[in-house]
Amino acid sequence: MAKFLFRAEPALTMRRKLEDEARLALADAQRRAYLAENALRQAQEGLRDATKRACEAEAQATDPTLAIWYRNWIKRQQREVARSAQVLDGRRAEVGQAEQRVMDAHKAVRALEKLRQRALDEFTDHERRTEQKEIDLLGVMQYAMRSRDQGRHQ
């Protein structure tokens, strides 16, 4: 039996490697998005804490400079929340792009895999037909030999 050889095997290997790289890039993008979500959560907690502390300080203190300082601190916390939200949006966009690259790479791999499977099926069918022809020929030859031998004995 002959050995099956798929000529596009190097291309399939390359596409599988590209798909693996795309999956790694997706995992990295998801990790960065997770970190951005945590940073946003921490910034929001910092803002809540700053607001709470400012309210407590305002209720107890009469110093106007302290109230200005807390107001500026809260503004800084609000800017940090807004910046973290923008970073998170960017990270989510990166995840979406990475997911699209993984899907495209997977489609390319599947296309070559289907082509390979079709070629393998054709090869297997051809080999099976060839083997069946050889078996049939052997059967015909055995029949002819038996017929010839029976003709001699009669």
PDB file of C-alpha atoms in Angstrom:
ATOM      1  CA  MET A   1       0.000   0.000   0.000  1.00  0.00           C
ATOM      2  CA  ALA A   2       1.357   3.409  -0.961  1.00  0.00           C
ATOM      3  CA  LYS A   3       1.880   6.125   1.610  1.00  0.00           C
ATOM      4  CA  PHE A   4      -0.489   9.102   1.646  1.00  0.00           C
ATOM      5  CA  LEU A   5       1.252  12.395   0.949  1.00  0.00           C
ATOM      6  CA  PHE A   6      -0.584  15.695   1.311  1.00  0.00           C
ATOM      7  CA  ARG A   7       1.355  18.287  -0.651  1.00  0.00           C
ATOM      8  CA  ALA A   8      -0.092  21.215   1.276  1.00  0.00           C
ATOM      9  CA  GLU A   9       0.995  19.765   4.642  1.00  0.00           C
ATOM     10  CA  PRO A  10       3.613  22.522   5.205  1.00  0.00           C
ATOM     11  CA  ALA A  11       0.933  25.168   4.625  1.00  0.00           C
ATOM     12  CA  LEU A  12      -1.403  23.382   7.037  1.00  0.00           C
ATOM     13  CA  THR A  13       1.360  23.237   9.644  1.00  0.00           C
ATOM     14  CA  MET A  14       2.054  26.948   9.173  1.00  0.00           C
ATOM     15  CA  ARG A  15      -1.636  27.825   9.490  1.00  0.00           C
ATOM     16  CA  ARG A  16      -1.923  25.753  12.651  1.00  0.00           C
ATOM     17  CA  LYS A  17       1.057  27.601  14.063  1.00  0.00           C
ATOM     18  CA  LEU A  18      -0.548  30.940  13.158  1.00  0.00           C
ATOM     19  CA  GLU A  19      -3.767  29.813  14.843  1.00  0.00           C
ATOM     20  CA  ASP A  20      -1.830  28.892  17.987  1.00  0.00           C
ATOM     21  CA  GLU A  21      -0.133  32.294  17.947  1.00  0.00           C
ATOM     22  CA  ALA A  22      -3.506  33.998  17.516  1.00  0.00           C
ATOM     23  CA  ARG A  23      -4.874  32.041  20.486  1.00  0.00           C
ATOM     24  CA  LEU A  24      -1.892  33.107  22.596  1.00  0.00           C
ATOM     25  CA  ALA A  25      -2.438  36.729  21.563  1.00  0.00           C
ATOM     26  CA  LEU A  26      -6.113  36.384  22.526  1.00  0.00           C
ATOM     27  CA  ALA A  27      -5.178  34.990  25.927  1.00  0.00           C
ATOM     28  CA  ASP A  28      -2.780  37.891  26.451  1.00  0.00           C
ATOM     29  CA  ALA A  29      -5.441  40.416  25.409  1.00  0.00           C
ATOM     30  CA  GLN A  30      -7.945  38.802  27.777  1.00  0.00           C
ATOM     31  CA  ARG A  31      -5.405  38.933  30.599  1.00  0.00           C
ATOM     32  CA  ARG A  32      -4.780  42.648  29.957  1.00  0.00           C
ATOM     33  CA  ALA A  33      -8.542  43.285  29.866  1.00  0.00           C
ATOM     34  CA  TYR A  34      -8.911  41.465  33.188  1.00  0.00           C
ATOM     35  CA  LEU A  35      -6.159  43.637  34.691  1.00  0.00           C
ATOM     36  CA  ALA A  36      -7.853  46.767  33.308  1.00  0.00           C
ATOM     37  CA  GLU A  37     -11.154  45.686  34.892  1.00  0.00           C
ATOM     38  CA  ASN A  38      -9.385  45.267  38.220  1.00  0.00           C
ATOM     39  CA  ALA A  39      -7.749  48.687  37.851  1.00  0.00           C
ATOM     40  CA  LEU A  40     -11.146  50.260  37.124  1.00  0.00           C
ATOM     41  CA  ARG A  41     -12.693  48.502  40.105  1.00  0.00           C
ATOM     42  CA  GLN A  42      -9.877  49.767  42.349  1.00  0.00           C
ATOM     43  CA  ALA A  43     -10.251  53.304  40.987  1.00  0.00           C
ATOM     44  CA  GLN A  44     -14.002  53.200  41.664  1.00  0.00           C
ATOM     45  CA  GLU A  45     -13.371  51.939  45.187  1.00  0.00           C
ATOM     46  CA  GLY A  46     -10.812  54.720  45.650  1.00  0.00           C
ATOM     47  CA  LEU A  47     -13.364  57.296  44.508  1.00  0.00           C
ATOM     48  CA  ARG A  48     -16.002  55.932  46.891  1.00  0.00           C
ATOM     49  CA  ASP A  49     -13.468  55.971  49.714  1.00  0.00           C
ATOM     50  CA  ALA A  50     -12.382  59.527  48.870  1.00  0.00           C
ATOM     51  CA  THR A  51     -15.985  60.731  48.766  1.00  0.00           C
ATOM     52  CA  LYS A  52     -16.763  59.060  52.066  1.00  0.00           C
ATOM     53  CA  ARG A  53     -13.681  60.498  53.763  1.00  0.00           C
ATOM     54  CA  ALA A  54     -14.412  63.959  52.358  1.00  0.00           C
ATOM     55  CA  CYS A  55     -17.942  63.847  53.728  1.00  0.00           C
ATOM     56  CA  GLU A  56     -16.633  62.771  57.128  1.00  0.00           C
ATOM     57  CA  ALA A  57     -13.955  65.474  57.120  1.00  0.00           C
ATOM     58  CA  GLU A  58     -16.425  68.128  56.018  1.00  0.00           C
ATOM     59  CA  ALA A  59     -18.779  67.190  58.831  1.00  0.00           C
ATOM     60  CA  GLN A  60     -15.984  67.513  61.417  1.00  0.00           C
ATOM     61  CA  ALA A  61     -13.646  70.192  60.074  1.00  0.00           C
ATOM     62  CA  THR A  62     -14.061  73.884  59.608  1.00  0.00           C
ATOM     63  CA  ASP A  63     -10.791  74.393  57.707  1.00  0.00           C
ATOM     64  CA  PRO A  64     -11.573  75.533  54.125  1.00  0.00           C
ATOM     65  CA  THR A  65      -8.160  74.427  52.819  1.00  0.00           C
ATOM     66  CA  LEU A  66      -8.911  70.855  53.872  1.00  0.00           C
ATOM     67  CA  ALA A  67     -12.215  70.981  51.985  1.00  0.00           C
ATOM     68  CA  ILE A  68     -10.378  72.241  48.874  1.00  0.00           C
ATOM     69  CA  TRP A  69      -7.781  69.503  49.270  1.00  0.00           C
ATOM     70  CA  TYR A  70     -10.511  66.818  49.479  1.00  0.00           C
ATOM     71  CA  ARG A  71     -12.302  68.325  46.471  1.00  0.00           C
ATOM     72  CA  ASN A  72      -9.085  68.154  44.450  1.00  0.00           C
ATOM     73  CA  TRP A  73      -8.433  64.611  45.668  1.00  0.00           C
ATOM     74  CA  ILE A  74     -11.923  63.560  44.586  1.00  0.00           C
ATOM     75  CA  LYS A  75     -11.408  65.204  41.167  1.00  0.00           C
ATOM     76  CA  ARG A  76      -8.161  63.256  40.805  1.00  0.00           C
ATOM     77  CA  GLN A  77      -9.977  60.027  41.732  1.00  0.00           C
ATOM     78  CA  GLN A  78     -12.698  60.816  39.177  1.00  0.00           C
ATOM     79  CA  ARG A  79     -10.061  61.364  36.475  1.00  0.00           C
ATOM     80  CA  GLU A  80      -8.474  58.046  37.433  1.00  0.00           C
ATOM     81  CA  VAL A  81     -11.840  56.292  37.103  1.00  0.00           C
ATOM     82  CA  ALA A  82     -12.406  57.893  33.689  1.00  0.00           C
ATOM     83  CA  ARG A  83      -8.886  56.977  32.534  1.00  0.00           C
ATOM     84  CA  SER A  84      -9.320  53.403  33.769  1.00  0.00           C
ATOM     85  CA  ALA A  85     -12.644  53.150  31.926  1.00  0.00           C
ATOM     86  CA  GLN A  86     -10.984  54.322  28.708  1.00  0.00           C
ATOM     87  CA  VAL A  87      -8.174  51.805  29.144  1.00  0.00           C
ATOM     88  CA  LEU A  88     -10.730  49.060  29.739  1.00  0.00           C
ATOM     89  CA  ASP A  89     -12.634  50.025  26.578  1.00  0.00           C
ATOM     90  CA  GLY A  90      -9.374  49.832  24.628  1.00  0.00           C
ATOM     91  CA  ARG A  91      -8.554  46.443  26.118  1.00  0.00           C
ATOM     92  CA  ARG A  92     -12.010  45.127  25.272  1.00  0.00           C
ATOM     93  CA  ALA A  93     -11.542  46.323  21.688  1.00  0.00           C
ATOM     94  CA  GLU A  94      -8.205  44.484  21.589  1.00  0.00           C
ATOM     95  CA  VAL A  95      -9.943  41.324  22.819  1.00  0.00           C
ATOM     96  CA  GLY A  96     -12.538  41.662  20.056  1.00  0.00           C
ATOM     97  CA  GLN A  97      -9.831  42.069  17.421  1.00  0.00           C
ATOM     98  CA  ALA A  98      -7.891  39.112  18.822  1.00  0.00           C
ATOM     99  CA  GLU A  99     -11.041  36.968  18.786  1.00  0.00           C
ATOM    100  CA  GLN A 100     -11.600  37.893  15.133  1.00  0.00           C
ATOM    101  CA  ARG A 101      -8.000  36.935  14.279  1.00  0.00           C
ATOM    102  CA  VAL A 102      -8.468  33.577  16.027  1.00  0.00           C
ATOM    103  CA  MET A 103     -11.685  32.914  14.091  1.00  0.00           C
ATOM    104  CA  ASP A 104     -10.011  33.833  10.786  1.00  0.00           C
ATOM    105  CA  ALA A 105      -7.011  31.632  11.548  1.00  0.00           C
ATOM    106  CA  HIS A 106      -9.310  28.766  12.543  1.00  0.00           C
ATOM    107  CA  LYS A 107     -11.261  29.100   9.277  1.00  0.00           C
ATOM    108  CA  ALA A 108      -8.007  28.939   7.314  1.00  0.00           C
ATOM    109  CA  VAL A 109      -6.925  25.818   9.188  1.00  0.00           C
ATOM    110  CA  ARG A 110     -10.324  24.159   8.767  1.00  0.00           C
ATOM    111  CA  ALA A 111     -10.277  24.851   5.024  1.00  0.00           C
ATOM    112  CA  LEU A 112      -6.956  23.056   4.611  1.00  0.00           C
ATOM    113  CA  GLU A 113      -8.018  20.269   6.966  1.00  0.00           C
ATOM    114  CA  LYS A 114     -11.130  19.670   4.861  1.00  0.00           C
ATOM    115  CA  LEU A 115      -8.994  19.651   1.734  1.00  0.00           C
ATOM    116  CA  ARG A 116      -6.605  17.181   3.367  1.00  0.00           C
ATOM    117  CA  GLN A 117      -9.487  14.940   4.456  1.00  0.00           C
ATOM    118  CA  ARG A 118     -10.945  14.974   0.951  1.00  0.00           C
ATOM    119  CA  ALA A 119      -7.566  14.055  -0.520  1.00  0.00           C
ATOM    120  CA  LEU A 120      -7.134  11.294   2.069  1.00  0.00           C
ATOM    121  CA  ASP A 121     -10.606   9.917   1.291  1.00  0.00           C
ATOM    122  CA  GLU A 122      -9.831   9.899  -2.427  1.00  0.00           C
ATOM    123  CA  PHE A 123      -6.485   8.208  -1.779  1.00  0.00           C
ATOM    124  CA  THR A 124      -8.110   5.583   0.447  1.00  0.00           C
ATOM    125  CA  ASP A 125     -10.837   4.905  -2.124  1.00  0.00           C
ATOM    126  CA  HIS A 126      -8.254   4.563  -4.879  1.00  0.00           C
ATOM    127  CA  GLU A 127      -6.150   2.198  -2.765  1.00  0.00           C
ATOM    128  CA  ARG A 128      -9.219   0.131  -1.875  1.00  0.00           C
ATOM    129  CA  ARG A 129     -10.272  -0.129  -5.532  1.00  0.00           C
ATOM    130  CA  THR A 130      -6.741  -1.098  -6.563  1.00  0.00           C
ATOM    131  CA  GLU A 131      -6.612  -3.750  -3.854  1.00  0.00           C
ATOM    132  CA  GLN A 132     -10.033  -5.064  -4.889  1.00  0.00           C
ATOM    133  CA  LYS A 133      -8.871  -5.295  -8.529  1.00  0.00           C
ATOM    134  CA  GLU A 134      -5.819  -7.276  -7.438  1.00  0.00           C
ATOM    135  CA  ILE A 135      -7.978  -9.611  -5.346  1.00  0.00           C
ATOM    136  CA  ASP A 136     -10.390 -10.044  -8.262  1.00  0.00           C
ATOM    137  CA  LEU A 137      -7.509 -10.777 -10.619  1.00  0.00           C
ATOM    138  CA  LEU A 138      -6.138 -13.339  -8.170  1.00  0.00           C
ATOM    139  CA  GLY A 139      -9.574 -14.979  -7.954  1.00  0.00           C
ATOM    140  CA  VAL A 140      -9.865 -15.109 -11.756  1.00  0.00           C
ATOM    141  CA  MET A 141      -6.397 -16.619 -12.030  1.00  0.00           C
ATOM    142  CA  GLN A 142      -7.196 -19.259  -9.390  1.00  0.00           C
ATOM    143  CA  TYR A 143     -10.446 -20.093 -11.131  1.00  0.00           C
ATOM    144  CA  ALA A 144      -8.678 -20.404 -14.465  1.00  0.00           C
ATOM    145  CA  MET A 145      -6.035 -22.670 -12.934  1.00  0.00           C
ATOM    146  CA  ARG A 146      -8.701 -24.873 -11.295  1.00  0.00           C
ATOM    147  CA  SER A 147     -10.663 -25.034 -14.540  1.00  0.00           C
ATOM    148  CA  ARG A 148      -7.548 -25.995 -16.454  1.00  0.00           C
ATOM    149  CA  ASP A 149      -6.636 -28.642 -13.852  1.00  0.00           C
ATOM    150  CA  GLN A 150     -10.177 -30.082 -13.934  1.00  0.00           C
ATOM    151  CA  GLY A 151     -10.010 -30.200 -17.710  1.00  0.00           C
ATOM    152  CA  ARG A 152      -6.854 -32.346 -17.538  1.00  0.00           C
ATOM    153  CA  HIS A 153      -8.360 -34.816 -15.051  1.00  0.00           C
ATOM    154  CA  GLN A 154     -11.428 -35.545 -17.116  1.00  0.00           C
TER     155      GLN A 154
END
